[in-house]
Amino acid sequence: MTAAVFGRGLTVVAAGLLMIGLGCASRTSPRPVEPVRVSQIDAAADPVRRASLRLTLDGLDADARGRSTRARSQYERAIQIDPTNPWAYLALARLEVARGDANRALEYLQQAESLLRAERALSPGVQPHLFGLRGAALEATGRDGLPELERAAQLAPAVWGDGQLSPSELR
């Protein structure tokens, strides 16, 4: 084998390894997305969903002012009006993480995710919230939620970079 052929072979191998490395890096470092906010949800055709979303937004406003009892009441009313509103469950999950009831937060989060999947609304913009809330709740239960929190921070650094979701960031 000549030195020129050997050199070309090394170049091809090196290029292949670089491509594999870049492929791995792109899988572990997802592109940031714009996280969904409840105020952006379009429910123009459904008056029941619109009413439920208004209550969810009122709850997020109360939550931002530190009125968690009022916020919970609004979220629960939103669910009474529209039990299929995933955003009210997501807001409740956020509230429970903040209040320290991680197990309840995980239940609400599971419900939100199931409803989002059923509505085909499990978009890239909602993923940071699901990862982040799950990670925060897992951490609060003593389990390892750090990978989920890191994934949320990679997807939405402006929102999840601090490891938490405020009511105004979800609003």
Coordinates of N, CA and C in Angstrom, one line a residue:
M1 N 0.9 -1.2 0.0 CA 0.0 0.0 0.0 C 0.9 1.2 0.0
T2 N 0.6 2.2 -0.9 CA 1.5 3.3 -1.0 C 1.0 4.3 0.1
A3 N 1.9 5.3 0.4 CA 1.7 6.3 1.4 C 0.5 7.2 1.0
A4 N 0.3 7.4 -0.3 CA -0.8 8.3 -0.8 C -2.1 7.6 -0.6
V5 N -2.2 6.3 -0.9 CA -3.5 5.5 -0.7 C -3.8 5.5 0.8
F6 N -2.7 5.2 1.6 CA -2.9 5.1 3.1 C -3.4 6.5 3.6
G7 N -2.8 7.6 3.1 CA -3.2 8.9 3.6 C -4.6 9.2 3.2
R8 N -5.1 8.8 2.0 CA -6.5 9.1 1.6 C -7.4 8.2 2.5
G9 N -7.0 7.0 2.8 CA -7.8 6.2 3.7 C -8.0 6.8 5.0
L10 N -6.9 7.3 5.6 CA -7.0 8.0 6.9 C -7.9 9.2 6.8
T11 N -7.9 10.0 5.7 CA -8.7 11.1 5.5 C -10.2 10.7 5.5
V12 N -10.5 9.7 4.8 CA -11.9 9.2 4.7 C -12.4 8.7 6.1
V13 N -11.5 8.0 6.8 CA -11.9 7.5 8.1 C -12.1 8.7 9.0
A14 N -11.2 9.7 9.0 CA -11.3 10.9 9.8 C -12.6 11.7 9.5
A15 N -12.9 11.8 8.2 CA -14.1 12.5 7.8 C -15.4 11.7 8.3
G16 N -15.3 10.4 8.2 CA -16.5 9.6 8.7 C -16.6 9.8 10.2
L17 N -15.6 9.7 10.9 CA -15.7 9.9 12.4 C -16.2 11.3 12.7
L18 N -15.8 12.3 12.0 CA -16.2 13.6 12.2 C -17.8 13.7 12.0
M19 N -18.2 13.1 10.9 CA -19.6 13.1 10.6 C -20.4 12.4 11.7
I20 N -19.9 11.3 12.2 CA -20.6 10.5 13.3 C -20.6 11.4 14.5
G21 N -19.5 12.0 14.8 CA -19.4 12.9 16.0 C -20.4 14.1 15.9
L22 N -20.5 14.7 14.7 CA -21.5 15.8 14.5 C -22.9 15.3 14.7
G23 N -23.2 14.1 14.2 CA -24.5 13.5 14.3 C -24.9 13.3 15.7
C24 N -23.9 12.8 16.5 CA -24.2 12.6 17.9 C -24.4 13.9 18.6
A25 N -23.6 14.9 18.3 CA -23.7 16.2 19.0 C -25.1 16.8 18.7
S26 N -25.6 16.6 17.5 CA -26.9 17.2 17.1 C -28.0 16.5 17.9
R27 N -27.8 15.2 18.2 CA -28.9 14.5 18.9 C -28.9 14.9 20.4
T28 N -27.7 15.2 21.0 CA -27.6 15.5 22.4 C -27.8 17.0 22.6
S29 N -27.7 17.8 21.6 CA -27.8 19.3 21.7 C -29.0 19.7 20.8
P30 N -30.2 19.6 21.2 CA -31.3 19.9 20.3 C -31.3 21.5 20.1
R31 N -31.9 21.8 19.0 CA -32.1 23.2 18.7 C -33.1 23.9 19.6
P32 N -32.8 25.1 20.1 CA -33.8 25.8 21.0 C -35.1 26.0 20.2
V33 N -36.2 26.0 21.0 CA -37.5 26.2 20.4 C -38.1 27.4 21.2
E34 N -39.2 27.9 20.6 CA -40.0 28.9 21.3 C -41.0 28.2 22.1
P35 N -40.9 28.2 23.4 CA -41.9 27.5 24.3 C -43.3 28.1 24.1
V36 N -44.3 27.2 24.2 CA -45.7 27.6 24.1 C -46.1 28.3 25.3
R37 N -46.9 29.3 25.1 CA -47.6 30.0 26.2 C -49.1 29.8 26.1
V38 N -49.8 29.7 27.2 CA -51.2 29.5 27.2 C -51.9 30.6 26.5
S39 N -51.4 31.8 26.6 CA -52.1 32.9 25.9 C -52.0 32.8 24.4
Q40 N -51.2 32.0 23.9 CA -51.0 31.8 22.4 C -51.9 30.7 21.9
I41 N -52.6 30.0 22.7 CA -53.4 28.8 22.3 C -54.6 29.4 21.6
D42 N -54.9 28.9 20.4 CA -56.0 29.3 19.6 C -57.2 28.3 19.8
A43 N -58.2 28.8 20.4 CA -59.4 27.9 20.5 C -60.6 28.7 19.9
A44 N -60.4 29.3 18.8 CA -61.4 30.2 18.2 C -62.8 29.4 17.9
A45 N -62.7 28.2 17.6 CA -63.9 27.5 17.2 C -64.7 26.9 18.3
D46 N -64.1 26.8 19.5 CA -64.7 26.1 20.6 C -64.9 27.0 21.8
P47 N -66.2 27.5 22.0 CA -66.4 28.4 23.1 C -66.2 27.8 24.5
V48 N -66.3 26.5 24.7 CA -66.1 25.9 26.0 C -64.6 25.9 26.2
R49 N -63.7 25.6 25.3 CA -62.3 25.7 25.4 C -61.8 27.1 25.7
R50 N -62.4 28.1 25.0 CA -62.1 29.5 25.2 C -62.3 29.9 26.6
A51 N -63.5 29.5 27.2 CA -63.8 29.8 28.6 C -62.9 29.1 29.5
S52 N -62.5 27.9 29.3 CA -61.6 27.2 30.1 C -60.2 27.8 30.1
L53 N -59.8 28.2 28.9 CA -58.5 28.9 28.7 C -58.4 30.2 29.5
R54 N -59.6 31.0 29.4 CA -59.6 32.2 30.1 C -59.4 32.0 31.6
L55 N -60.1 31.0 32.2 CA -59.9 30.6 33.6 C -58.5 30.2 33.9
T56 N -57.9 29.5 33.0 CA -56.5 29.1 33.2 C -55.6 30.3 33.2
L57 N -55.8 31.3 32.3 CA -55.0 32.5 32.3 C -55.3 33.3 33.5
D58 N -56.5 33.4 34.0 CA -56.8 34.1 35.3 C -56.0 33.4 36.4
G59 N -56.0 32.1 36.4 CA -55.2 31.3 37.4 C -53.7 31.6 37.4
L60 N -53.2 31.7 36.2 CA -51.8 32.0 36.0 C -51.5 33.5 36.5
D61 N -52.4 34.4 36.3 CA -52.3 35.7 36.8 C -52.3 35.8 38.3
A62 N -53.2 35.0 38.9 CA -53.3 34.9 40.4 C -52.0 34.3 40.9
D63 N -51.6 33.2 40.2 CA -50.4 32.5 40.6 C -49.2 33.4 40.6
A64 N -49.0 34.3 39.6 CA -47.9 35.2 39.5 C -47.9 36.2 40.6
R65 N -49.1 36.5 41.2 CA -49.3 37.5 42.3 C -49.1 36.8 43.6
G66 N -48.8 35.5 43.6 CA -48.6 34.8 44.8 C -49.9 34.3 45.5
R67 N -51.0 34.3 44.8 CA -52.3 33.8 45.3 C -52.5 32.4 44.8
S68 N -51.8 31.5 45.4 CA -51.9 30.1 44.9 C -53.2 29.4 45.1
T69 N -53.9 29.8 46.2 CA -55.3 29.2 46.5 C -56.2 29.7 45.4
R70 N -56.2 30.9 45.0 CA -57.0 31.5 43.9 C -56.6 30.8 42.6
A71 N -55.3 30.7 42.4 CA -54.9 30.0 41.1 C -55.4 28.6 41.0
R72 N -55.3 27.8 42.1 CA -55.8 26.5 42.1 C -57.3 26.4 41.8
S73 N -58.0 27.3 42.4 CA -59.5 27.4 42.2 C -59.8 27.7 40.7
Q74 N -59.1 28.6 40.1 CA -59.3 28.9 38.7 C -58.9 27.7 37.8
Y75 N -57.8 27.0 38.1 CA -57.4 25.9 37.3 C -58.5 24.8 37.4
E76 N -58.9 24.5 38.6 CA -59.9 23.5 38.8 C -61.3 23.8 38.1
R77 N -61.6 25.1 38.1 CA -62.8 25.5 37.4 C -62.7 25.4 35.9
A78 N -61.5 25.6 35.4 CA -61.2 25.5 34.0 C -61.4 24.0 33.6
I79 N -60.9 23.1 34.5 CA -61.1 21.7 34.2 C -62.5 21.2 34.3
Q80 N -63.3 21.8 35.3 CA -64.7 21.5 35.4 C -65.4 21.9 34.1
I81 N -65.1 23.0 33.5 CA -65.7 23.5 32.3 C -65.3 22.6 31.1
D82 N -64.0 22.3 31.0 CA -63.5 21.5 29.9 C -62.4 20.5 30.5
P83 N -62.9 19.3 30.8 CA -62.0 18.3 31.4 C -60.9 17.9 30.4
T84 N -61.0 18.3 29.1 CA -60.0 17.9 28.1 C -59.0 19.0 27.9
N85 N -59.0 20.1 28.7 CA -58.0 21.2 28.5 C -56.7 20.8 29.1
P86 N -55.7 20.5 28.3 CA -54.4 20.1 28.8 C -53.6 21.2 29.5
W87 N -53.9 22.4 29.1 CA -53.2 23.6 29.6 C -53.5 23.9 31.0
A88 N -54.8 23.6 31.4 CA -55.1 23.7 32.9 C -54.4 22.7 33.7
Y89 N -54.2 21.5 33.2 CA -53.5 20.4 33.9 C -52.0 20.8 33.9
L90 N -51.5 21.4 32.9 CA -50.1 21.8 32.9 C -49.8 22.9 33.9
A91 N -50.8 23.9 34.0 CA -50.7 24.9 35.0 C -50.8 24.4 36.4
L92 N -51.6 23.4 36.6 CA -51.7 22.8 37.9 C -50.4 22.0 38.2
A93 N -49.8 21.4 37.3 CA -48.6 20.7 37.5 C -47.5 21.7 37.9
R94 N -47.5 22.8 37.2 CA -46.5 23.9 37.6 C -46.7 24.4 39.0
L95 N -48.0 24.6 39.4 CA -48.3 25.0 40.7 C -47.9 24.0 41.8
E96 N -48.2 22.7 41.5 CA -47.8 21.7 42.5 C -46.3 21.6 42.6
V97 N -45.5 21.7 41.6 CA -44.1 21.7 41.7 C -43.6 22.9 42.6
A98 N -44.2 24.0 42.4 CA -43.8 25.2 43.2 C -44.2 25.0 44.6
R99 N -45.4 24.4 44.9 CA -45.8 24.2 46.2 C -45.2 23.0 46.9
G100 N -44.5 22.2 46.2 CA -43.8 21.1 46.8 C -44.5 19.7 46.8
D101 N -45.6 19.6 46.1 CA -46.3 18.3 46.0 C -45.9 17.7 44.7
A102 N -44.8 17.1 44.6 CA -44.2 16.6 43.4 C -45.0 15.4 42.8
N103 N -45.5 14.6 43.7 CA -46.3 13.4 43.2 C -47.6 13.9 42.5
R104 N -48.2 14.8 43.1 CA -49.4 15.4 42.5 C -49.1 16.1 41.2
A105 N -48.0 16.8 41.2 CA -47.5 17.4 39.9 C -47.3 16.4 38.8
L106 N -46.7 15.3 39.2 CA -46.5 14.3 38.1 C -47.8 13.7 37.6
E107 N -48.8 13.6 38.5 CA -50.1 13.1 38.0 C -50.7 14.1 37.0
Y108 N -50.7 15.4 37.4 CA -51.3 16.4 36.5 C -50.5 16.5 35.2
L109 N -49.2 16.3 35.3 CA -48.3 16.4 34.1 C -48.6 15.2 33.2
Q110 N -48.8 14.1 33.7 CA -49.2 12.9 32.9 C -50.5 13.1 32.2
Q111 N -51.5 13.7 32.9 CA -52.8 14.0 32.3 C -52.6 15.0 31.2
A112 N -51.9 16.1 31.4 CA -51.6 17.1 30.4 C -51.0 16.5 29.2
E113 N -50.0 15.7 29.4 CA -49.3 15.0 28.2 C -50.2 14.1 27.5
S114 N -51.0 13.3 28.2 CA -52.0 12.5 27.5 C -53.0 13.2 26.6
L115 N -53.5 14.3 27.2 CA -54.5 15.2 26.5 C -53.8 15.9 25.3
L116 N -52.6 16.4 25.5 CA -51.9 17.0 24.4 C -51.6 16.0 23.2
R117 N -51.3 14.8 23.6 CA -51.1 13.7 22.6 C -52.4 13.4 21.9
A118 N -53.5 13.3 22.6 CA -54.8 13.0 22.0 C -55.2 14.1 21.0
E119 N -54.9 15.4 21.4 CA -55.2 16.5 20.5 C -54.2 16.7 19.4
R120 N -53.2 15.9 19.4 CA -52.1 16.1 18.4 C -51.5 17.5 18.6
A121 N -51.4 17.9 19.9 CA -50.8 19.2 20.2 C -49.5 19.1 21.0
L122 N -48.9 17.9 20.9 CA -47.6 17.7 21.6 C -46.5 18.2 20.7
S123 N -46.4 19.5 20.6 CA -45.5 20.2 19.7 C -44.1 20.4 20.3
P124 N -43.2 20.8 19.5 CA -41.8 21.0 20.1 C -41.9 22.2 21.1
G125 N -42.8 23.1 20.9 CA -42.9 24.2 21.9 C -43.4 23.9 23.2
V126 N -44.1 22.7 23.4 CA -44.6 22.3 24.7 C -43.6 21.4 25.3
Q127 N -42.7 20.8 24.6 CA -41.8 19.8 25.1 C -40.9 20.4 26.3
P128 N -40.4 21.6 26.2 CA -39.5 22.1 27.3 C -40.3 22.1 28.6
H129 N -41.6 22.4 28.5 CA -42.4 22.5 29.8 C -42.6 21.1 30.3
L130 N -42.8 20.1 29.5 CA -43.0 18.7 29.9 C -41.7 18.2 30.5
F131 N -40.6 18.4 29.8 CA -39.3 17.9 30.4 C -39.0 18.6 31.7
G132 N -39.1 20.0 31.7 CA -38.7 20.7 32.9 C -39.6 20.4 34.1
L133 N -40.9 20.4 33.9 CA -41.8 20.1 35.1 C -41.5 18.7 35.6
R134 N -41.4 17.8 34.7 CA -41.1 16.4 35.1 C -39.8 16.3 35.8
G135 N -38.8 17.0 35.3 CA -37.5 17.0 36.0 C -37.5 17.6 37.4
A136 N -38.2 18.7 37.5 CA -38.3 19.4 38.8 C -39.1 18.6 39.8
A137 N -40.1 17.9 39.3 CA -40.9 17.0 40.2 C -40.1 15.8 40.6
L138 N -39.4 15.2 39.7 CA -38.6 14.1 40.0 C -37.5 14.5 41.0
E139 N -36.9 15.6 40.8 CA -35.8 16.1 41.8 C -36.5 16.3 43.2
A140 N -37.7 16.8 43.2 CA -38.3 17.0 44.5 C -38.7 15.7 45.2
T141 N -38.8 14.6 44.5 CA -39.1 13.3 45.1 C -37.8 12.6 45.4
G142 N -36.7 13.2 45.2 CA -35.4 12.5 45.5 C -34.9 11.6 44.3
R143 N -35.6 11.6 43.2 CA -35.2 10.9 42.0 C -34.4 11.8 41.1
D144 N -33.7 11.2 40.2 CA -32.8 12.0 39.3 C -33.6 12.7 38.2
G145 N -33.9 13.9 38.3 CA -34.6 14.7 37.3 C -33.7 15.6 36.5
L146 N -32.4 15.6 36.8 CA -31.5 16.5 36.2 C -31.4 16.3 34.7
P147 N -31.4 15.1 34.1 CA -31.4 15.0 32.7 C -32.6 15.7 32.0
E148 N -33.8 15.6 32.7 CA -35.0 16.2 32.1 C -34.8 17.8 32.2
L149 N -34.3 18.3 33.3 CA -34.2 19.7 33.5 C -33.1 20.2 32.5
E150 N -32.1 19.5 32.3 CA -31.1 19.9 31.3 C -31.6 19.9 29.9
R151 N -32.5 19.0 29.6 CA -33.1 18.9 28.3 C -34.0 20.1 28.1
A152 N -34.8 20.5 29.1 CA -35.6 21.7 29.1 C -34.8 22.9 28.9
A153 N -33.7 23.0 29.6 CA -32.8 24.2 29.5 C -32.2 24.3 28.1
Q154 N -31.9 23.2 27.5 CA -31.3 23.2 26.1 C -32.4 23.6 25.1
L155 N -33.6 23.1 25.3 CA -34.7 23.4 24.3 C -35.2 24.9 24.5
A156 N -35.2 25.4 25.7 CA -35.8 26.7 25.9 C -34.9 27.4 27.0
P157 N -33.7 27.8 26.7 CA -32.8 28.4 27.7 C -33.4 29.7 28.3
A158 N -34.1 30.5 27.6 CA -34.6 31.7 28.2 C -35.7 31.4 29.3
V159 N -36.4 30.3 29.2 CA -37.4 30.0 30.1 C -36.9 29.0 31.2
W160 N -36.2 28.0 30.7 CA -35.8 26.9 31.6 C -34.4 27.0 32.1
G161 N -33.6 28.0 31.7 CA -32.2 28.2 32.1 C -32.0 28.2 33.6
D162 N -33.0 28.7 34.3 CA -32.9 28.8 35.8 C -33.5 27.5 36.5
G163 N -34.0 26.6 35.7 CA -34.5 25.3 36.3 C -35.9 25.4 36.8
Q164 N -36.6 26.4 36.5 CA -38.0 26.5 36.9 C -38.9 27.3 35.9
L165 N -40.2 27.1 36.1 CA -41.1 27.7 35.2 C -42.0 28.6 36.0
S166 N -41.9 29.9 35.8 CA -42.8 30.8 36.5 C -44.2 30.9 35.8
P167 N -45.2 31.4 36.6 CA -46.5 31.5 36.0 C -46.5 32.4 34.8
S168 N -45.7 33.5 34.8 CA -45.7 34.4 33.7 C -45.0 33.8 32.5
E169 N -44.0 32.9 32.7 CA -43.4 32.2 31.5 C -44.4 31.2 30.9
L170 N -45.3 30.7 31.6 CA -46.3 29.8 31.0 C -47.5 30.6 30.5
R171 N -47.8 31.7 31.1 CA -48.9 32.5 30.6 C -48.8 32.9 29.2

